[in-house]
């Protein structure tokens, strides 16, 4: 594994970094205070961030090249790190960069890829009483001629009000369990789809989070992503492939957010730090030792995130590595951002600094796309070779 950022992405990373510093940071506090207000400044960035597509496709269509690749998963992850160094909530508010796009990229057929190209799609999975256990989904999709009729409720839909379409997870047959769960693209404004409310949140306030109901919501059968057949043998694996692409990206968000806090605390305590790292660890001050330890944890989280993204680009099964990256980065981001608030004392707790905001924003990064506990359960299953029914 090459531990350096691929040279071909240097320009992309530099551009994302400049956007973070010159566009996102200056409006970060403004939209933290104006929850649910759409960040109009992001419209001018739409064409720029189109190249930073948060929907990372599996390299599988017509590509038989077996050589090492650093493709869209890697470039997206690296650009997300820099953008979240600016502001995580604003990154999540970028037009056409929703996690629903990654579902389309991962499981859609060629016709669907072309038809849904350029839309802003978000993901609707979580339901009341159904959080991290995605297999417990109760929203139904009943076939009716050339259509499906959706009924159910989704909560915590990131950018649910603003996006062009919602990728809804629903079951074709509750009796068949996980295998019957499919994802459907529901365009905004479809009759029967209703935004019930917007949530008031601890962090990422720039990003709207919606609760959406579906009552006899009719959509074309062609909007079912992937295959309509229920493959009991494959079970839930097909629809869950989406997470193998998105979890490294959420890990990248955590890396970027914690990077901001870590750099700021190093700036505050620069007189106590050795920039060359020549001072033996046991001879440093307590504050310096804590900062060095956070740096080491941050770097290890960054590397496992890069590994998971690289595996996705090279069509290697990465479910285990994606969960490791998400679990490690999510936990480390929480620990680093909160510790930086603590070390900075009154400076860290004051709104004159962004340290307190980064601490609030980081919490969601350990929760959505599967909580810390769920990630550790997935990792344990992969390590022990157990199925979900064998290890709960």
mmCIF file of C-alpha atoms in Angstrom:
data_model
loop_
_atom_site.group_PDB
_atom_site.id
_atom_site.type_symbol
_atom_site.label_atom_id
_atom_site.label_comp_id
_atom_site.label_asym_id
_atom_site.label_seq_id
_atom_site.Cartn_x
_atom_site.Cartn_y
_atom_site.Cartn_z
ATOM 1 C CA UNK A 1 0.000 0.000 0.000
ATOM 2 C CA UNK A 2 1.391 3.395 -1.002
ATOM 3 C CA UNK A 3 1.014 5.757 1.954
ATOM 4 C CA UNK A 4 1.211 8.933 -0.123
ATOM 5 C CA UNK A 5 -1.678 10.736 -1.787
ATOM 6 C CA UNK A 6 -1.682 9.913 -5.528
ATOM 7 C CA UNK A 7 0.125 12.673 -7.390
ATOM 8 C CA UNK A 8 -2.558 12.855 -10.081
ATOM 9 C CA UNK A 9 -5.046 14.112 -7.470
ATOM 10 C CA UNK A 10 -2.844 16.934 -6.169
ATOM 11 C CA UNK A 11 -4.680 19.629 -8.141
ATOM 12 C CA UNK A 12 -8.072 18.300 -6.999
ATOM 13 C CA UNK A 13 -6.947 18.246 -3.348
ATOM 14 C CA UNK A 14 -5.480 21.743 -3.599
ATOM 15 C CA UNK A 15 -8.696 23.078 -5.151
ATOM 16 C CA UNK A 16 -10.837 21.472 -2.446
ATOM 17 C CA UNK A 17 -8.558 22.915 0.236
ATOM 18 C CA UNK A 18 -8.888 26.419 -1.220
ATOM 19 C CA UNK A 19 -12.665 26.068 -1.366
ATOM 20 C CA UNK A 20 -12.666 24.979 2.286
ATOM 21 C CA UNK A 21 -10.624 27.974 3.428
ATOM 22 C CA UNK A 22 -12.015 30.700 1.177
ATOM 23 C CA UNK A 23 -15.658 29.701 0.703
ATOM 24 C CA UNK A 24 -16.812 27.293 3.426
ATOM 25 C CA UNK A 25 -15.002 28.575 6.530
ATOM 26 C CA UNK A 26 -16.147 32.213 6.067
ATOM 27 C CA UNK A 27 -19.848 31.189 6.002
ATOM 28 C CA UNK A 28 -19.580 28.309 8.458
ATOM 29 C CA UNK A 29 -20.895 30.145 11.511
ATOM 30 C CA UNK A 30 -23.546 31.987 9.461
ATOM 31 C CA UNK A 31 -25.354 28.779 8.476
ATOM 32 C CA UNK A 32 -24.742 27.129 11.830
ATOM 33 C CA UNK A 33 -26.903 29.887 13.311
ATOM 34 C CA UNK A 34 -29.390 29.962 10.409
ATOM 35 C CA UNK A 35 -30.488 26.314 10.588
ATOM 36 C CA UNK A 36 -32.518 25.127 7.576
ATOM 37 C CA UNK A 37 -31.552 28.195 5.500
ATOM 38 C CA UNK A 38 -30.182 27.068 2.143
ATOM 39 C CA UNK A 39 -26.540 28.154 1.648
ATOM 40 C CA UNK A 40 -26.928 30.140 -1.580
ATOM 41 C CA UNK A 41 -23.161 30.495 -1.843
ATOM 42 C CA UNK A 42 -22.947 26.791 -2.713
ATOM 43 C CA UNK A 43 -24.717 27.232 -6.048
ATOM 44 C CA UNK A 44 -21.623 28.780 -7.609
ATOM 45 C CA UNK A 45 -19.600 25.764 -6.471
ATOM 46 C CA UNK A 46 -21.886 23.207 -8.106
ATOM 47 C CA UNK A 47 -19.819 22.843 -11.265
ATOM 48 C CA UNK A 48 -16.608 22.547 -9.234
ATOM 49 C CA UNK A 49 -17.870 19.880 -6.863
ATOM 50 C CA UNK A 50 -19.395 17.821 -9.663
ATOM 51 C CA UNK A 51 -15.888 16.438 -10.077
ATOM 52 C CA UNK A 52 -15.814 15.545 -6.392
ATOM 53 C CA UNK A 53 -18.721 13.163 -6.732
ATOM 54 C CA UNK A 54 -19.636 11.762 -3.323
ATOM 55 C CA UNK A 55 -21.350 8.881 -5.100
ATOM 56 C CA UNK A 56 -18.356 6.618 -5.594
ATOM 57 C CA UNK A 57 -18.968 4.052 -8.310
ATOM 58 C CA UNK A 58 -17.569 0.554 -8.298
ATOM 59 C CA UNK A 59 -15.190 0.199 -11.257
ATOM 60 C CA UNK A 60 -17.011 -2.596 -12.986
ATOM 61 C CA UNK A 61 -18.555 -1.546 -16.284
ATOM 62 C CA UNK A 62 -16.448 -2.487 -19.263
ATOM 63 C CA UNK A 63 -13.212 -2.211 -17.305
ATOM 64 C CA UNK A 64 -11.054 -5.316 -17.463
ATOM 65 C CA UNK A 65 -7.829 -3.588 -16.512
ATOM 66 C CA UNK A 66 -6.371 -5.524 -13.571
ATOM 67 C CA UNK A 67 -3.626 -2.995 -12.786
ATOM 68 C CA UNK A 68 -3.615 -0.893 -9.632
ATOM 69 C CA UNK A 69 -6.058 2.023 -9.808
ATOM 70 C CA UNK A 70 -6.724 5.155 -7.869
ATOM 71 C CA UNK A 71 -10.099 6.157 -9.200
ATOM 72 C CA UNK A 72 -13.313 7.919 -8.200
ATOM 73 C CA UNK A 73 -13.483 6.419 -4.696
ATOM 74 C CA UNK A 74 -9.999 7.663 -3.840
ATOM 75 C CA UNK A 75 -10.408 11.091 -5.431
ATOM 76 C CA UNK A 76 -13.786 11.587 -3.760
ATOM 77 C CA UNK A 77 -12.467 10.586 -0.342
ATOM 78 C CA UNK A 78 -9.448 12.898 -0.606
ATOM 79 C CA UNK A 79 -11.552 15.859 -1.730
ATOM 80 C CA UNK A 80 -14.097 15.211 1.051
ATOM 81 C CA UNK A 81 -11.321 15.351 3.648
ATOM 82 C CA UNK A 82 -10.426 18.838 2.491
ATOM 83 C CA UNK A 83 -14.018 20.056 2.157
ATOM 84 C CA UNK A 84 -14.886 18.889 5.689
ATOM 85 C CA UNK A 85 -11.759 20.640 6.873
ATOM 86 C CA UNK A 86 -13.857 23.652 5.876
ATOM 87 C CA UNK A 87 -17.332 22.622 7.064
ATOM 88 C CA UNK A 88 -19.037 19.220 7.250
ATOM 89 C CA UNK A 89 -22.604 20.549 7.160
ATOM 90 C CA UNK A 90 -21.884 22.612 4.063
ATOM 91 C CA UNK A 91 -20.244 19.612 2.343
ATOM 92 C CA UNK A 92 -23.435 17.643 3.007
ATOM 93 C CA UNK A 93 -25.418 20.520 1.449
ATOM 94 C CA UNK A 94 -23.536 20.489 -1.859
ATOM 95 C CA UNK A 95 -25.911 20.084 -4.838
ATOM 96 C CA UNK A 96 -25.722 16.742 -6.662
ATOM 97 C CA UNK A 97 -23.417 15.215 -4.039
ATOM 98 C CA UNK A 98 -25.918 13.211 -1.954
ATOM 99 C CA UNK A 99 -25.322 9.679 -0.716
ATOM 100 C CA UNK A 100 -28.236 8.604 -2.883
ATOM 101 C CA UNK A 101 -25.932 9.267 -5.821
ATOM 102 C CA UNK A 102 -23.607 6.574 -4.491
ATOM 103 C CA UNK A 103 -26.499 4.088 -4.404
ATOM 104 C CA UNK A 104 -27.255 4.846 -8.026
ATOM 105 C CA UNK A 105 -23.594 4.522 -8.967
ATOM 106 C CA UNK A 106 -23.192 1.252 -7.078
ATOM 107 C CA UNK A 107 -26.231 -0.781 -8.157
ATOM 108 C CA UNK A 108 -27.995 0.963 -11.075
ATOM 109 C CA UNK A 109 -27.967 -0.562 -14.568
ATOM 110 C CA UNK A 110 -26.570 1.317 -17.550
ATOM 111 C CA UNK A 111 -29.944 2.742 -18.573
ATOM 112 C CA UNK A 112 -30.573 4.039 -15.065
ATOM 113 C CA UNK A 113 -27.104 5.540 -14.851
ATOM 114 C CA UNK A 114 -27.832 7.559 -17.968
ATOM 115 C CA UNK A 115 -31.382 8.506 -16.954
ATOM 116 C CA UNK A 116 -30.419 9.672 -13.467
ATOM 117 C CA UNK A 117 -27.172 11.333 -14.499
ATOM 118 C CA UNK A 118 -26.818 14.823 -13.032
ATOM 119 C CA UNK A 119 -29.605 14.619 -10.452
ATOM 120 C CA UNK A 120 -29.113 15.324 -6.755
ATOM 121 C CA UNK A 121 -30.165 12.126 -4.978
ATOM 122 C CA UNK A 122 -30.229 11.507 -1.242
ATOM 123 C CA UNK A 123 -30.679 8.355 0.804
ATOM 124 C CA UNK A 124 -33.762 7.386 2.838
ATOM 125 C CA UNK A 125 -33.137 4.304 4.970
ATOM 126 C CA UNK A 126 -33.836 5.004 8.652
ATOM 127 C CA UNK A 127 -37.371 4.613 9.998
ATOM 128 C CA UNK A 128 -39.023 5.198 13.374
ATOM 129 C CA UNK A 129 -37.984 2.179 15.423
ATOM 130 C CA UNK A 130 -35.518 1.069 12.729
ATOM 131 C CA UNK A 131 -32.124 2.731 12.949
ATOM 132 C CA UNK A 132 -28.892 0.830 12.426
ATOM 133 C CA UNK A 133 -30.702 -2.454 11.739
ATOM 134 C CA UNK A 134 -31.460 -1.729 8.089
ATOM 135 C CA UNK A 135 -32.902 -5.212 7.658
ATOM 136 C CA UNK A 136 -35.860 -4.262 9.887
ATOM 137 C CA UNK A 137 -37.254 -1.845 7.280
ATOM 138 C CA UNK A 138 -41.058 -1.729 7.195
ATOM 139 C CA UNK A 139 -41.665 0.594 4.235
ATOM 140 C CA UNK A 140 -43.332 -1.497 1.532
ATOM 141 C CA UNK A 141 -43.160 -1.466 -2.256
ATOM 142 C CA UNK A 142 -46.063 -3.346 -3.874
ATOM 143 C CA UNK A 143 -45.968 -4.115 -7.609
ATOM 144 C CA UNK A 144 -48.979 -2.768 -9.501
ATOM 145 C CA UNK A 145 -48.710 -3.236 -13.263
ATOM 146 C CA UNK A 146 -45.763 -1.198 -14.516
ATOM 147 C CA UNK A 147 -45.474 0.659 -11.215
ATOM 148 C CA UNK A 148 -44.585 0.174 -7.576
ATOM 149 C CA UNK A 149 -46.656 1.708 -4.783
ATOM 150 C CA UNK A 150 -44.660 2.817 -1.738
ATOM 151 C CA UNK A 151 -46.041 3.159 1.783
ATOM 152 C CA UNK A 152 -44.036 4.040 4.870
ATOM 153 C CA UNK A 153 -42.092 6.739 6.712
ATOM 154 C CA UNK A 154 -38.421 7.686 6.612
ATOM 155 C CA UNK A 155 -36.585 9.873 9.116
ATOM 156 C CA UNK A 156 -33.176 11.585 9.267
ATOM 157 C CA UNK A 157 -32.979 12.015 5.495
ATOM 158 C CA UNK A 158 -29.989 14.277 4.861
ATOM 159 C CA UNK A 159 -30.894 17.066 2.390
ATOM 160 C CA UNK A 160 -34.319 15.433 2.031
ATOM 161 C CA UNK A 161 -36.109 18.706 1.308
ATOM 162 C CA UNK A 162 -33.545 20.172 -1.113
ATOM 163 C CA UNK A 163 -32.621 17.206 -3.301
ATOM 164 C CA UNK A 164 -34.040 16.318 -6.727
ATOM 165 C CA UNK A 165 -34.813 12.735 -5.730
ATOM 166 C CA UNK A 166 -34.781 10.352 -2.780
ATOM 167 C CA UNK A 167 -33.418 6.788 -2.924
ATOM 168 C CA UNK A 168 -35.879 4.903 -0.724
ATOM 169 C CA UNK A 169 -35.182 1.498 0.782
ATOM 170 C CA UNK A 170 -38.337 -0.626 0.896
ATOM 171 C CA UNK A 171 -39.306 -4.284 1.089
ATOM 172 C CA UNK A 172 -41.082 -6.162 -1.689
ATOM 173 C CA UNK A 173 -42.229 -8.886 0.711
ATOM 174 C CA UNK A 174 -41.863 -8.671 4.499
ATOM 175 C CA UNK A 175 -42.109 -12.454 4.838
ATOM 176 C CA UNK A 176 -38.886 -12.915 2.849
ATOM 177 C CA UNK A 177 -36.856 -10.708 5.187
ATOM 178 C CA UNK A 178 -33.623 -9.039 4.114
ATOM 179 C CA UNK A 179 -33.552 -10.491 0.617
ATOM 180 C CA UNK A 180 -36.693 -8.581 -0.374
ATOM 181 C CA UNK A 181 -35.272 -5.123 0.426
ATOM 182 C CA UNK A 182 -34.652 -2.991 -2.670
ATOM 183 C CA UNK A 183 -33.910 0.657 -3.340
ATOM 184 C CA UNK A 184 -36.159 2.940 -5.413
ATOM 185 C CA UNK A 185 -35.579 6.389 -6.901
ATOM 186 C CA UNK A 186 -38.475 8.700 -6.016
ATOM 187 C CA UNK A 187 -38.319 12.113 -7.749
ATOM 188 C CA UNK A 188 -39.155 15.198 -5.708
ATOM 189 C CA UNK A 189 -42.792 16.200 -6.072
ATOM 190 C CA UNK A 190 -44.073 12.673 -6.722
ATOM 191 C CA UNK A 191 -47.717 12.460 -5.503
ATOM 192 C CA UNK A 192 -47.880 10.637 -2.187
ATOM 193 C CA UNK A 193 -44.419 11.784 -1.063
ATOM 194 C CA UNK A 194 -44.531 14.476 1.643
ATOM 195 C CA UNK A 195 -41.901 16.290 3.726
ATOM 196 C CA UNK A 196 -43.351 16.019 7.229
ATOM 197 C CA UNK A 197 -40.789 18.107 9.121
ATOM 198 C CA UNK A 198 -37.174 19.256 9.334
ATOM 199 C CA UNK A 199 -35.176 18.182 12.380
ATOM 200 C CA UNK A 200 -33.402 20.558 14.775
ATOM 201 C CA UNK A 201 -29.980 19.059 15.412
ATOM 202 C CA UNK A 202 -26.855 19.229 17.575
ATOM 203 C CA UNK A 203 -24.546 19.791 14.608
ATOM 204 C CA UNK A 204 -24.317 19.948 10.791
ATOM 205 C CA UNK A 205 -27.061 22.586 10.972
ATOM 206 C CA UNK A 206 -26.310 23.864 7.456
ATOM 207 C CA UNK A 207 -27.615 20.533 6.161
ATOM 208 C CA UNK A 208 -31.381 20.031 6.295
ATOM 209 C CA UNK A 209 -32.500 16.708 7.773
ATOM 210 C CA UNK A 210 -36.027 15.680 6.864
ATOM 211 C CA UNK A 211 -38.740 13.234 7.867
ATOM 212 C CA UNK A 212 -40.616 12.027 4.778
ATOM 213 C CA UNK A 213 -43.839 10.040 4.469
ATOM 214 C CA UNK A 214 -44.912 7.896 1.511
ATOM 215 C CA UNK A 215 -48.643 7.227 1.219
ATOM 216 C CA UNK A 216 -49.709 5.289 -1.880
ATOM 217 C CA UNK A 217 -46.724 6.851 -3.648
ATOM 218 C CA UNK A 218 -46.681 5.476 -7.197
ATOM 219 C CA UNK A 219 -43.393 5.292 -9.129
ATOM 220 C CA UNK A 220 -42.416 3.510 -12.374
ATOM 221 C CA UNK A 221 -41.040 0.006 -11.984
ATOM 222 C CA UNK A 222 -37.993 1.223 -13.953
ATOM 223 C CA UNK A 223 -37.045 3.279 -10.878
ATOM 224 C CA UNK A 224 -36.144 0.171 -8.906
ATOM 225 C CA UNK A 225 -32.351 0.181 -8.796
ATOM 226 C CA UNK A 226 -30.682 -2.998 -9.982
ATOM 227 C CA UNK A 227 -32.644 -6.243 -10.338
ATOM 228 C CA UNK A 228 -36.257 -6.728 -9.268
ATOM 229 C CA UNK A 229 -35.754 -10.458 -8.625
ATOM 230 C CA UNK A 230 -35.557 -11.526 -4.984
ATOM 231 C CA UNK A 231 -32.438 -13.638 -4.544
ATOM 232 C CA UNK A 232 -32.816 -15.370 -1.180
ATOM 233 C CA UNK A 233 -29.377 -16.949 -1.532
ATOM 234 C CA UNK A 234 -27.672 -13.574 -1.939
ATOM 235 C CA UNK A 235 -29.954 -12.080 0.674
ATOM 236 C CA UNK A 236 -29.260 -8.512 1.726
ATOM 237 C CA UNK A 237 -25.825 -8.359 0.125
ATOM 238 C CA UNK A 238 -26.841 -6.592 -3.067
ATOM 239 C CA UNK A 239 -28.409 -3.521 -1.514
ATOM 240 C CA UNK A 240 -25.764 -3.386 1.234
ATOM 241 C CA UNK A 241 -22.997 -2.987 -1.352
ATOM 242 C CA UNK A 242 -23.844 0.705 -1.280
ATOM 243 C CA UNK A 243 -22.359 0.977 2.219
ATOM 244 C CA UNK A 244 -19.042 -0.486 1.063
ATOM 245 C CA UNK A 245 -18.667 2.668 -1.021
ATOM 246 C CA UNK A 246 -20.220 5.247 1.294
ATOM 247 C CA UNK A 247 -18.656 4.260 4.631
ATOM 248 C CA UNK A 248 -15.109 5.184 3.548
ATOM 249 C CA UNK A 249 -16.540 8.550 2.461
ATOM 250 C CA UNK A 250 -18.104 9.157 5.881
ATOM 251 C CA UNK A 251 -14.750 8.184 7.365
ATOM 252 C CA UNK A 252 -13.200 10.840 5.117
ATOM 253 C CA UNK A 253 -15.653 13.410 6.529
ATOM 254 C CA UNK A 254 -14.500 12.494 10.040
ATOM 255 C CA UNK A 255 -10.846 12.775 9.004
ATOM 256 C CA UNK A 256 -11.435 16.250 7.578
ATOM 257 C CA UNK A 257 -13.431 17.574 10.538
ATOM 258 C CA UNK A 258 -10.909 16.319 13.102
ATOM 259 C CA UNK A 259 -8.023 17.607 10.984
ATOM 260 C CA UNK A 260 -9.421 21.115 11.399
ATOM 261 C CA UNK A 261 -9.543 20.778 15.194
ATOM 262 C CA UNK A 262 -6.110 19.189 15.388
ATOM 263 C CA UNK A 263 -4.468 21.916 13.322
ATOM 264 C CA UNK A 264 -6.121 24.656 15.383
ATOM 265 C CA UNK A 265 -5.039 23.172 18.730
ATOM 266 C CA UNK A 266 -1.493 22.780 17.419
ATOM 267 C CA UNK A 267 -1.536 26.442 16.460
ATOM 268 C CA UNK A 268 -2.755 27.454 19.938
ATOM 269 C CA UNK A 269 -0.048 25.417 21.696
ATOM 270 C CA UNK A 270 2.717 25.778 19.102
ATOM 271 C CA UNK A 271 5.181 27.025 21.755
ATOM 272 C CA UNK A 272 4.910 23.693 23.591
ATOM 273 C CA UNK A 273 5.318 21.485 20.512
ATOM 274 C CA UNK A 274 8.437 20.267 18.751
ATOM 275 C CA UNK A 275 7.792 20.690 14.990
ATOM 276 C CA UNK A 276 10.597 18.200 14.214
ATOM 277 C CA UNK A 277 9.383 15.598 16.728
ATOM 278 C CA UNK A 278 12.908 15.248 18.148
ATOM 279 C CA UNK A 279 11.869 15.485 21.810
ATOM 280 C CA UNK A 280 11.342 12.046 23.407
ATOM 281 C CA UNK A 281 7.675 11.468 24.141
ATOM 282 C CA UNK A 282 8.198 11.040 27.904
ATOM 283 C CA UNK A 283 10.023 14.371 28.101
ATOM 284 C CA UNK A 284 7.247 16.432 26.536
ATOM 285 C CA UNK A 285 4.606 18.407 28.445
ATOM 286 C CA UNK A 286 1.308 16.739 29.232
ATOM 287 C CA UNK A 287 -0.488 18.889 26.650
ATOM 288 C CA UNK A 288 2.104 18.099 23.974
ATOM 289 C CA UNK A 289 1.859 14.375 24.749
ATOM 290 C CA UNK A 290 -1.924 14.462 24.324
ATOM 291 C CA UNK A 291 -1.634 16.301 21.011
ATOM 292 C CA UNK A 292 0.996 13.868 19.701
ATOM 293 C CA UNK A 293 -1.226 10.941 20.691
ATOM 294 C CA UNK A 294 -4.167 12.488 18.840
ATOM 295 C CA UNK A 295 -1.986 12.989 15.780
ATOM 296 C CA UNK A 296 -1.001 9.319 15.793
ATOM 297 C CA UNK A 297 -4.627 8.194 16.102
ATOM 298 C CA UNK A 298 -5.673 10.593 13.338
ATOM 299 C CA UNK A 299 -2.974 9.305 10.986
ATOM 300 C CA UNK A 300 -3.945 5.669 11.577
ATOM 301 C CA UNK A 301 -7.600 6.520 10.864
ATOM 302 C CA UNK A 302 -6.583 8.313 7.668
ATOM 303 C CA UNK A 303 -4.638 5.289 6.450
ATOM 304 C CA UNK A 304 -7.425 2.741 7.030
ATOM 305 C CA UNK A 305 -9.809 5.102 5.225
ATOM 306 C CA UNK A 306 -7.456 5.281 2.238
ATOM 307 C CA UNK A 307 -7.131 1.492 2.196
ATOM 308 C CA UNK A 308 -10.911 1.010 2.083
ATOM 309 C CA UNK A 309 -11.262 3.558 -0.740
ATOM 310 C CA UNK A 310 -8.382 1.983 -2.673
ATOM 311 C CA UNK A 311 -9.959 -1.476 -2.376
ATOM 312 C CA UNK A 312 -13.252 -0.122 -3.737
ATOM 313 C CA UNK A 313 -11.429 1.384 -6.722
ATOM 314 C CA UNK A 314 -9.721 -1.946 -7.391
ATOM 315 C CA UNK A 315 -12.911 -4.031 -7.111
ATOM 316 C CA UNK A 316 -11.700 -5.865 -4.012
ATOM 317 C CA UNK A 317 -14.289 -6.934 -1.402
ATOM 318 C CA UNK A 318 -13.986 -4.237 1.252
ATOM 319 C CA UNK A 319 -16.954 -4.640 3.595
ATOM 320 C CA UNK A 320 -14.654 -5.353 6.549
ATOM 321 C CA UNK A 321 -12.244 -2.541 5.704
ATOM 322 C CA UNK A 322 -15.068 -0.060 5.061
ATOM 323 C CA UNK A 323 -16.477 -0.764 8.523
ATOM 324 C CA UNK A 324 -13.022 -0.543 10.117
ATOM 325 C CA UNK A 325 -12.480 2.849 8.473
ATOM 326 C CA UNK A 326 -15.902 4.149 9.528
ATOM 327 C CA UNK A 327 -15.576 2.861 13.107
ATOM 328 C CA UNK A 328 -12.030 4.129 13.600
ATOM 329 C CA UNK A 329 -12.477 7.542 11.983
ATOM 330 C CA UNK A 330 -15.862 8.203 13.589
ATOM 331 C CA UNK A 331 -14.604 7.426 17.073
ATOM 332 C CA UNK A 332 -11.333 9.316 16.632
ATOM 333 C CA UNK A 333 -13.112 12.397 15.263
ATOM 334 C CA UNK A 334 -15.330 12.541 18.359
ATOM 335 C CA UNK A 335 -12.381 12.083 20.699
ATOM 336 C CA UNK A 336 -10.126 14.610 18.961
ATOM 337 C CA UNK A 337 -12.680 17.391 18.538
ATOM 338 C CA UNK A 338 -13.897 17.121 22.147
ATOM 339 C CA UNK A 339 -10.347 16.910 23.525
ATOM 340 C CA UNK A 340 -9.392 20.014 21.551
ATOM 341 C CA UNK A 341 -12.316 21.907 23.111
ATOM 342 C CA UNK A 342 -11.120 20.724 26.516
ATOM 343 C CA UNK A 343 -7.483 21.682 25.963
ATOM 344 C CA UNK A 344 -8.374 25.103 24.594
ATOM 345 C CA UNK A 345 -10.507 25.795 27.711
ATOM 346 C CA UNK A 346 -12.532 29.017 27.406
ATOM 347 C CA UNK A 347 -11.289 29.535 23.842
ATOM 348 C CA UNK A 348 -12.611 26.140 22.821
ATOM 349 C CA UNK A 349 -16.021 26.653 24.388
ATOM 350 C CA UNK A 350 -16.575 30.109 22.902
ATOM 351 C CA UNK A 351 -18.351 30.839 19.613
ATOM 352 C CA UNK A 352 -15.490 33.158 18.666
ATOM 353 C CA UNK A 353 -13.735 29.929 17.619
ATOM 354 C CA UNK A 354 -15.002 27.071 15.452
ATOM 355 C CA UNK A 355 -13.605 24.427 17.807
ATOM 356 C CA UNK A 356 -16.943 24.007 19.606
ATOM 357 C CA UNK A 357 -18.767 23.752 16.276
ATOM 358 C CA UNK A 358 -16.419 21.084 14.960
ATOM 359 C CA UNK A 359 -17.030 19.088 18.152
ATOM 360 C CA UNK A 360 -20.806 19.270 17.600
ATOM 361 C CA UNK A 361 -20.518 18.454 13.895
ATOM 362 C CA UNK A 362 -18.292 15.441 14.508
ATOM 363 C CA UNK A 363 -20.824 13.540 16.619
ATOM 364 C CA UNK A 364 -23.028 12.579 13.677
ATOM 365 C CA UNK A 365 -20.025 11.110 11.867
ATOM 366 C CA UNK A 366 -19.901 8.306 14.425
ATOM 367 C CA UNK A 367 -23.647 7.669 14.060
ATOM 368 C CA UNK A 368 -24.963 7.824 10.494
ATOM 369 C CA UNK A 369 -24.079 5.200 7.887
ATOM 370 C CA UNK A 370 -24.076 2.722 10.784
ATOM 371 C CA UNK A 371 -23.246 3.459 14.422
ATOM 372 C CA UNK A 372 -19.961 2.596 16.150
ATOM 373 C CA UNK A 373 -21.593 -0.464 17.684
ATOM 374 C CA UNK A 374 -22.952 -1.716 14.352
ATOM 375 C CA UNK A 375 -19.546 -1.279 12.680
ATOM 376 C CA UNK A 376 -17.845 -3.313 15.401
ATOM 377 C CA UNK A 377 -20.490 -6.015 14.994
ATOM 378 C CA UNK A 378 -19.877 -6.139 11.220
ATOM 379 C CA UNK A 379 -16.114 -6.321 11.776
ATOM 380 C CA UNK A 380 -16.566 -9.160 14.277
ATOM 381 C CA UNK A 381 -18.731 -11.094 11.799
ATOM 382 C CA UNK A 382 -16.105 -10.714 9.078
ATOM 383 C CA UNK A 383 -13.264 -11.730 11.402
ATOM 384 C CA UNK A 384 -15.085 -14.763 12.778
ATOM 385 C CA UNK A 385 -16.799 -15.796 9.548
ATOM 386 C CA UNK A 386 -20.242 -15.523 11.141
ATOM 387 C CA UNK A 387 -23.506 -14.529 9.492
ATOM 388 C CA UNK A 388 -25.818 -11.855 10.863
ATOM 389 C CA UNK A 389 -28.124 -14.547 12.265
ATOM 390 C CA UNK A 390 -25.200 -16.296 13.978
ATOM 391 C CA UNK A 391 -23.737 -13.183 15.595
ATOM 392 C CA UNK A 392 -26.189 -10.498 16.723
#
